[in-house]
Amino acid sequence: MVTQANRTQMMRALFALREQILSGEFRPGERMSELPLVERLGVSRSPLRLALASLEHEGLLRVLPAGGYVVREFTQADIRHAIELRGVLEGTACRFAAEQGASRRDLRALREINEAVEPLVHRADYESFERYVALNAAFHERLVKMAHSPLLERTLDTVLSLPFATPSA
């Protein structure tokens, strides 16, 4: 049984490890040893194991035949496929939204986001870039929500958890 404390520790370990993997702190091919990770993250072994299994499910880790995990290496083809798959899923979300008829509120929200993005495109400062990234993500999230498909949302969330698959990657 997973207690609330274990769940909290698992989520903390999951977020920390995901960030450390994506930032390159853990190198592709590096073995993820439990005891050093338990000490490093300040969590128990059971929540750590759940976090590692979740990262394996996300595609960031690979299970070793003898047990344990290793940081997965991504090829250019992996990156290209993740981006293409995101495009296909977002295209499907747009089709679902169009078939159901988008509400005026949703269309207005998309228009407002687009208008806010327009002046940022030609700026080269960090704040403008950060704002662009946030607005771009909001635009894509709104499109997917307009599809009214929880299955599509979950599938896209899985793809977006892969490196280089986010809209602003």
PDB file of N, CA and C in Angstrom, residues 90-160:
ATOM      1  N   GLU A  90      -1.335  16.634 -31.828  1.00  0.00           N
ATOM      2  CA  GLU A  90      -1.930  17.972 -31.767  1.00  0.00           C
ATOM      3  C   GLU A  90      -2.827  18.220 -32.976  1.00  0.00           C
ATOM      4  N   GLY A  91      -2.440  17.701 -34.128  1.00  0.00           N
ATOM      5  CA  GLY A  91      -3.299  17.811 -35.308  1.00  0.00           C
ATOM      6  C   GLY A  91      -4.622  17.091 -35.095  1.00  0.00           C
ATOM      7  N   THR A  92      -4.555  15.932 -34.472  1.00  0.00           N
ATOM      8  CA  THR A  92      -5.774  15.184 -34.154  1.00  0.00           C
ATOM      9  C   THR A  92      -6.631  15.969 -33.161  1.00  0.00           C
ATOM     10  N   ALA A  93      -5.990  16.591 -32.179  1.00  0.00           N
ATOM     11  CA  ALA A  93      -6.732  17.411 -31.214  1.00  0.00           C
ATOM     12  C   ALA A  93      -7.449  18.557 -31.928  1.00  0.00           C
ATOM     13  N   CYS A  94      -6.781  19.188 -32.870  1.00  0.00           N
ATOM     14  CA  CYS A  94      -7.411  20.282 -33.635  1.00  0.00           C
ATOM     15  C   CYS A  94      -8.596  19.761 -34.453  1.00  0.00           C
ATOM     16  N   ARG A  95      -8.430  18.592 -35.040  1.00  0.00           N
ATOM     17  CA  ARG A  95      -9.533  18.013 -35.816  1.00  0.00           C
ATOM     18  C   ARG A  95     -10.727  17.715 -34.917  1.00  0.00           C
ATOM     19  N   PHE A  96     -10.466  17.102 -33.749  1.00  0.00           N
ATOM     20  CA  PHE A  96     -11.550  16.829 -32.802  1.00  0.00           C
ATOM     21  C   PHE A  96     -12.257  18.127 -32.410  1.00  0.00           C
ATOM     22  N   ALA A  97     -11.476  19.159 -32.116  1.00  0.00           N
ATOM     23  CA  ALA A  97     -12.057  20.446 -31.707  1.00  0.00           C
ATOM     24  C   ALA A  97     -12.899  21.037 -32.831  1.00  0.00           C
ATOM     25  N   ALA A  98     -12.411  20.947 -34.058  1.00  0.00           N
ATOM     26  CA  ALA A  98     -13.150  21.500 -35.201  1.00  0.00           C
ATOM     27  C   ALA A  98     -14.443  20.720 -35.437  1.00  0.00           C
ATOM     28  N   GLU A  99     -14.368  19.404 -35.307  1.00  0.00           N
ATOM     29  CA  GLU A  99     -15.561  18.581 -35.526  1.00  0.00           C
ATOM     30  C   GLU A  99     -16.639  18.847 -34.475  1.00  0.00           C
ATOM     31  N   GLN A 100     -16.198  19.166 -33.255  1.00  0.00           N
ATOM     32  CA  GLN A 100     -17.153  19.422 -32.176  1.00  0.00           C
ATOM     33  C   GLN A 100     -17.631  20.872 -32.170  1.00  0.00           C
ATOM     34  N   GLY A 101     -16.920  21.710 -32.873  1.00  0.00           N
ATOM     35  CA  GLY A 101     -17.253  23.132 -32.881  1.00  0.00           C
ATOM     36  C   GLY A 101     -16.634  23.839 -31.691  1.00  0.00           C
ATOM     37  N   ALA A 102     -15.643  24.654 -31.952  1.00  0.00           N
ATOM     38  CA  ALA A 102     -14.963  25.385 -30.884  1.00  0.00           C
ATOM     39  C   ALA A 102     -15.869  26.494 -30.356  1.00  0.00           C
ATOM     40  N   SER A 103     -15.821  26.689 -29.061  1.00  0.00           N
ATOM     41  CA  SER A 103     -16.631  27.750 -28.455  1.00  0.00           C
ATOM     42  C   SER A 103     -16.006  29.115 -28.760  1.00  0.00           C
ATOM     43  N   ARG A 104     -16.827  30.133 -28.693  1.00  0.00           N
ATOM     44  CA  ARG A 104     -16.319  31.499 -28.902  1.00  0.00           C
ATOM     45  C   ARG A 104     -15.269  31.836 -27.841  1.00  0.00           C
ATOM     46  N   ARG A 105     -15.497  31.362 -26.625  1.00  0.00           N
ATOM     47  CA  ARG A 105     -14.543  31.625 -25.543  1.00  0.00           C
ATOM     48  C   ARG A 105     -13.176  31.022 -25.858  1.00  0.00           C
ATOM     49  N   ASP A 106     -13.164  29.768 -26.339  1.00  0.00           N
ATOM     50  CA  ASP A 106     -11.897  29.130 -26.697  1.00  0.00           C
ATOM     51  C   ASP A 106     -11.220  29.866 -27.847  1.00  0.00           C
ATOM     52  N   LEU A 107     -11.986  30.214 -28.857  1.00  0.00           N
ATOM     53  CA  LEU A 107     -11.414  30.930 -30.004  1.00  0.00           C
ATOM     54  C   LEU A 107     -10.870  32.295 -29.585  1.00  0.00           C
ATOM     55  N   ARG A 108     -11.573  32.977 -28.706  1.00  0.00           N
ATOM     56  CA  ARG A 108     -11.110  34.274 -28.211  1.00  0.00           C
ATOM     57  C   ARG A 108      -9.804  34.095 -27.429  1.00  0.00           C
ATOM     58  N   ALA A 109      -9.738  33.052 -26.597  1.00  0.00           N
ATOM     59  CA  ALA A 109      -8.519  32.792 -25.818  1.00  0.00           C
ATOM     60  C   ALA A 109      -7.338  32.527 -26.741  1.00  0.00           C
ATOM     61  N   LEU A 110      -7.551  31.729 -27.791  1.00  0.00           N
ATOM     62  CA  LEU A 110      -6.475  31.462 -28.752  1.00  0.00           C
ATOM     63  C   LEU A 110      -6.036  32.748 -29.448  1.00  0.00           C
ATOM     64  N   ARG A 111      -6.993  33.565 -29.823  1.00  0.00           N
ATOM     65  CA  ARG A 111      -6.685  34.834 -30.498  1.00  0.00           C
ATOM     66  C   ARG A 111      -5.877  35.747 -29.569  1.00  0.00           C
ATOM     67  N   GLU A 112      -6.279  35.821 -28.304  1.00  0.00           N
ATOM     68  CA  GLU A 112      -5.568  36.664 -27.338  1.00  0.00           C
ATOM     69  C   GLU A 112      -4.134  36.184 -27.129  1.00  0.00           C
ATOM     70  N   ILE A 113      -3.957  34.878 -27.044  1.00  0.00           N
ATOM     71  CA  ILE A 113      -2.604  34.332 -26.901  1.00  0.00           C
ATOM     72  C   ILE A 113      -1.784  34.677 -28.136  1.00  0.00           C
ATOM     73  N   ASN A 114      -2.359  34.480 -29.301  1.00  0.00           N
ATOM     74  CA  ASN A 114      -1.660  34.767 -30.549  1.00  0.00           C
ATOM     75  C   ASN A 114      -1.262  36.246 -30.639  1.00  0.00           C
ATOM     76  N   GLU A 115      -2.163  37.126 -30.249  1.00  0.00           N
ATOM     77  CA  GLU A 115      -1.868  38.564 -30.274  1.00  0.00           C
ATOM     78  C   GLU A 115      -0.768  38.928 -29.279  1.00  0.00           C
ATOM     79  N   ALA A 116      -0.731  38.249 -28.137  1.00  0.00           N
ATOM     80  CA  ALA A 116       0.316  38.507 -27.148  1.00  0.00           C
ATOM     81  C   ALA A 116       1.670  37.984 -27.611  1.00  0.00           C
ATOM     82  N   VAL A 117       1.658  36.908 -28.399  1.00  0.00           N
ATOM     83  CA  VAL A 117       2.903  36.316 -28.900  1.00  0.00           C
ATOM     84  C   VAL A 117       3.521  37.169 -30.008  1.00  0.00           C
ATOM     85  N   GLU A 118       2.688  37.733 -30.842  1.00  0.00           N
ATOM     86  CA  GLU A 118       3.155  38.446 -32.039  1.00  0.00           C
ATOM     87  C   GLU A 118       4.296  39.434 -31.774  1.00  0.00           C
ATOM     88  N   PRO A 119       4.184  40.361 -30.822  1.00  0.00           N
ATOM     89  CA  PRO A 119       5.286  41.306 -30.619  1.00  0.00           C
ATOM     90  C   PRO A 119       6.544  40.670 -30.017  1.00  0.00           C
ATOM     91  N   LEU A 120       6.404  39.496 -29.407  1.00  0.00           N
ATOM     92  CA  LEU A 120       7.547  38.840 -28.768  1.00  0.00           C
ATOM     93  C   LEU A 120       8.451  38.134 -29.769  1.00  0.00           C
ATOM     94  N   VAL A 121       7.909  37.784 -30.906  1.00  0.00           N
ATOM     95  CA  VAL A 121       8.637  36.980 -31.891  1.00  0.00           C
ATOM     96  C   VAL A 121       9.899  37.685 -32.377  1.00  0.00           C
ATOM     97  N   HIS A 122       9.880  38.996 -32.465  1.00  0.00           N
ATOM     98  CA  HIS A 122      11.002  39.741 -33.034  1.00  0.00           C
ATOM     99  C   HIS A 122      11.955  40.298 -31.984  1.00  0.00           C
ATOM    100  N   ARG A 123      11.717  39.984 -30.724  1.00  0.00           N
ATOM    101  CA  ARG A 123      12.595  40.464 -29.656  1.00  0.00           C
ATOM    102  C   ARG A 123      13.628  39.399 -29.325  1.00  0.00           C
ATOM    103  N   ALA A 124      14.780  39.846 -28.853  1.00  0.00           N
ATOM    104  CA  ALA A 124      15.865  38.909 -28.564  1.00  0.00           C
ATOM    105  C   ALA A 124      16.242  38.873 -27.085  1.00  0.00           C
ATOM    106  N   ASP A 125      15.438  39.466 -26.206  1.00  0.00           N
ATOM    107  CA  ASP A 125      15.799  39.468 -24.791  1.00  0.00           C
ATOM    108  C   ASP A 125      15.220  38.236 -24.082  1.00  0.00           C
ATOM    109  N   TYR A 126      15.822  37.904 -22.953  1.00  0.00           N
ATOM    110  CA  TYR A 126      15.474  36.698 -22.211  1.00  0.00           C
ATOM    111  C   TYR A 126      14.034  36.725 -21.703  1.00  0.00           C
ATOM    112  N   GLU A 127      13.582  37.866 -21.181  1.00  0.00           N
ATOM    113  CA  GLU A 127      12.225  37.962 -20.644  1.00  0.00           C
ATOM    114  C   GLU A 127      11.188  37.718 -21.740  1.00  0.00           C
ATOM    115  N   SER A 128      11.437  38.280 -22.923  1.00  0.00           N
ATOM    116  CA  SER A 128      10.510  38.069 -24.043  1.00  0.00           C
ATOM    117  C   SER A 128      10.478  36.599 -24.437  1.00  0.00           C
ATOM    118  N   PHE A 129      11.650  35.975 -24.430  1.00  0.00           N
ATOM    119  CA  PHE A 129      11.716  34.555 -24.784  1.00  0.00           C
ATOM    120  C   PHE A 129      10.943  33.713 -23.768  1.00  0.00           C
ATOM    121  N   GLU A 130      11.150  33.995 -22.476  1.00  0.00           N
ATOM    122  CA  GLU A 130      10.422  33.248 -21.441  1.00  0.00           C
ATOM    123  C   GLU A 130       8.916  33.427 -21.589  1.00  0.00           C
ATOM    124  N   ARG A 131       8.499  34.642 -21.873  1.00  0.00           N
ATOM    125  CA  ARG A 131       7.069  34.925 -22.058  1.00  0.00           C
ATOM    126  C   ARG A 131       6.550  34.187 -23.285  1.00  0.00           C
ATOM    127  N   TYR A 132       7.346  34.184 -24.361  1.00  0.00           N
ATOM    128  CA  TYR A 132       6.958  33.468 -25.578  1.00  0.00           C
ATOM    129  C   TYR A 132       6.765  31.978 -25.284  1.00  0.00           C
ATOM    130  N   VAL A 133       7.709  31.380 -24.575  1.00  0.00           N
ATOM    131  CA  VAL A 133       7.635  29.950 -24.248  1.00  0.00           C
ATOM    132  C   VAL A 133       6.364  29.657 -23.448  1.00  0.00           C
ATOM    133  N   ALA A 134       6.061  30.491 -22.459  1.00  0.00           N
ATOM    134  CA  ALA A 134       4.865  30.281 -21.637  1.00  0.00           C
ATOM    135  C   ALA A 134       3.591  30.427 -22.468  1.00  0.00           C
ATOM    136  N   LEU A 135       3.533  31.447 -23.317  1.00  0.00           N
ATOM    137  CA  LEU A 135       2.345  31.651 -24.157  1.00  0.00           C
ATOM    138  C   LEU A 135       2.195  30.541 -25.193  1.00  0.00           C
ATOM    139  N   ASN A 136       3.305  30.108 -25.760  1.00  0.00           N
ATOM    140  CA  ASN A 136       3.275  29.026 -26.740  1.00  0.00           C
ATOM    141  C   ASN A 136       2.731  27.747 -26.104  1.00  0.00           C
ATOM    142  N   ALA A 137       3.201  27.444 -24.895  1.00  0.00           N
ATOM    143  CA  ALA A 137       2.706  26.261 -24.178  1.00  0.00           C
ATOM    144  C   ALA A 137       1.211  26.407 -23.881  1.00  0.00           C
ATOM    145  N   ALA A 138       0.786  27.602 -23.470  1.00  0.00           N
ATOM    146  CA  ALA A 138      -0.634  27.838 -23.176  1.00  0.00           C
ATOM    147  C   ALA A 138      -1.491  27.650 -24.422  1.00  0.00           C
ATOM    148  N   PHE A 139      -0.995  28.099 -25.571  1.00  0.00           N
ATOM    149  CA  PHE A 139      -1.716  27.954 -26.838  1.00  0.00           C
ATOM    150  C   PHE A 139      -1.923  26.475 -27.168  1.00  0.00           C
ATOM    151  N   HIS A 140      -0.842  25.703 -27.078  1.00  0.00           N
ATOM    152  CA  HIS A 140      -0.918  24.273 -27.390  1.00  0.00           C
ATOM    153  C   HIS A 140      -1.805  23.535 -26.387  1.00  0.00           C
ATOM    154  N   GLU A 141      -1.702  23.891 -25.109  1.00  0.00           N
ATOM    155  CA  GLU A 141      -2.554  23.264 -24.090  1.00  0.00           C
ATOM    156  C   GLU A 141      -4.028  23.556 -24.362  1.00  0.00           C
ATOM    157  N   ARG A 142      -4.329  24.776 -24.743  1.00  0.00           N
ATOM    158  CA  ARG A 142      -5.717  25.161 -25.035  1.00  0.00           C
ATOM    159  C   ARG A 142      -6.247  24.352 -26.210  1.00  0.00           C
ATOM    160  N   LEU A 143      -5.431  24.193 -27.256  1.00  0.00           N
ATOM    161  CA  LEU A 143      -5.862  23.403 -28.419  1.00  0.00           C
ATOM    162  C   LEU A 143      -6.228  21.980 -28.013  1.00  0.00           C
ATOM    163  N   VAL A 144      -5.393  21.381 -27.181  1.00  0.00           N
ATOM    164  CA  VAL A 144      -5.637  20.000 -26.760  1.00  0.00           C
ATOM    165  C   VAL A 144      -6.879  19.922 -25.875  1.00  0.00           C
ATOM    166  N   LYS A 145      -7.062  20.868 -24.973  1.00  0.00           N
ATOM    167  CA  LYS A 145      -8.255  20.884 -24.112  1.00  0.00           C
ATOM    168  C   LYS A 145      -9.528  21.008 -24.943  1.00  0.00           C
ATOM    169  N   MET A 146      -9.460  21.744 -26.048  1.00  0.00           N
ATOM    170  CA  MET A 146     -10.625  21.952 -26.907  1.00  0.00           C
ATOM    171  C   MET A 146     -11.093  20.658 -27.568  1.00  0.00           C
ATOM    172  N   ALA A 147     -10.234  19.631 -27.604  1.00  0.00           N
ATOM    173  CA  ALA A 147     -10.599  18.341 -28.196  1.00  0.00           C
ATOM    174  C   ALA A 147     -11.551  17.561 -27.295  1.00  0.00           C
ATOM    175  N   HIS A 148     -11.565  17.883 -26.008  1.00  0.00           N
ATOM    176  CA  HIS A 148     -12.418  17.185 -25.032  1.00  0.00           C
ATOM    177  C   HIS A 148     -12.181  15.673 -25.070  1.00  0.00           C
ATOM    178  N   SER A 149     -10.892  15.294 -25.085  1.00  0.00           N
ATOM    179  CA  SER A 149     -10.528  13.879 -25.131  1.00  0.00           C
ATOM    180  C   SER A 149      -9.475  13.586 -24.064  1.00  0.00           C
ATOM    181  N   PRO A 150      -9.898  13.075 -22.899  1.00  0.00           N
ATOM    182  CA  PRO A 150      -8.927  12.736 -21.858  1.00  0.00           C
ATOM    183  C   PRO A 150      -7.874  11.731 -22.331  1.00  0.00           C
ATOM    184  N   LEU A 151      -8.267  10.791 -23.177  1.00  0.00           N
ATOM    185  CA  LEU A 151      -7.307   9.817 -23.695  1.00  0.00           C
ATOM    186  C   LEU A 151      -6.233  10.513 -24.528  1.00  0.00           C
ATOM    187  N   LEU A 152      -6.634  11.411 -25.392  1.00  0.00           N
ATOM    188  CA  LEU A 152      -5.678  12.161 -26.208  1.00  0.00           C
ATOM    189  C   LEU A 152      -4.765  13.003 -25.315  1.00  0.00           C
ATOM    190  N   GLU A 153      -5.320  13.626 -24.290  1.00  0.00           N
ATOM    191  CA  GLU A 153      -4.512  14.431 -23.362  1.00  0.00           C
ATOM    192  C   GLU A 153      -3.462  13.572 -22.663  1.00  0.00           C
ATOM    193  N   ARG A 154      -3.855  12.398 -22.162  1.00  0.00           N
ATOM    194  CA  ARG A 154      -2.904  11.514 -21.469  1.00  0.00           C
ATOM    195  C   ARG A 154      -1.815  11.039 -22.419  1.00  0.00           C
ATOM    196  N   THR A 155      -2.209  10.685 -23.634  1.00  0.00           N
ATOM    197  CA  THR A 155      -1.231  10.216 -24.619  1.00  0.00           C
ATOM    198  C   THR A 155      -0.243  11.325 -24.950  1.00  0.00           C
ATOM    199  N   LEU A 156      -0.748  12.517 -25.150  1.00  0.00           N
ATOM    200  CA  LEU A 156       0.125  13.648 -25.460  1.00  0.00           C
ATOM    201  C   LEU A 156       1.026  13.980 -24.270  1.00  0.00           C
ATOM    202  N   ASP A 157       0.510  13.875 -23.044  1.00  0.00           N
ATOM    203  CA  ASP A 157       1.341  14.105 -21.859  1.00  0.00           C
ATOM    204  C   ASP A 157       2.527  13.152 -21.834  1.00  0.00           C
ATOM    205  N   THR A 158       2.304  11.904 -22.218  1.00  0.00           N
ATOM    206  CA  THR A 158       3.386  10.924 -22.264  1.00  0.00           C
ATOM    207  C   THR A 158       4.441  11.347 -23.277  1.00  0.00           C
ATOM    208  N   VAL A 159       4.009  11.769 -24.449  1.00  0.00           N
ATOM    209  CA  VAL A 159       4.953  12.209 -25.486  1.00  0.00           C
ATOM    210  C   VAL A 159       5.692  13.464 -25.032  1.00  0.00           C
ATOM    211  N   LEU A 160       4.984  14.391 -24.400  1.00  0.00           N
ATOM    212  CA  LEU A 160       5.603  15.648 -23.979  1.00  0.00           C
ATOM    213  C   LEU A 160       6.604  15.458 -22.844  1.00  0.00           C
TER     214      LEU A 160
END
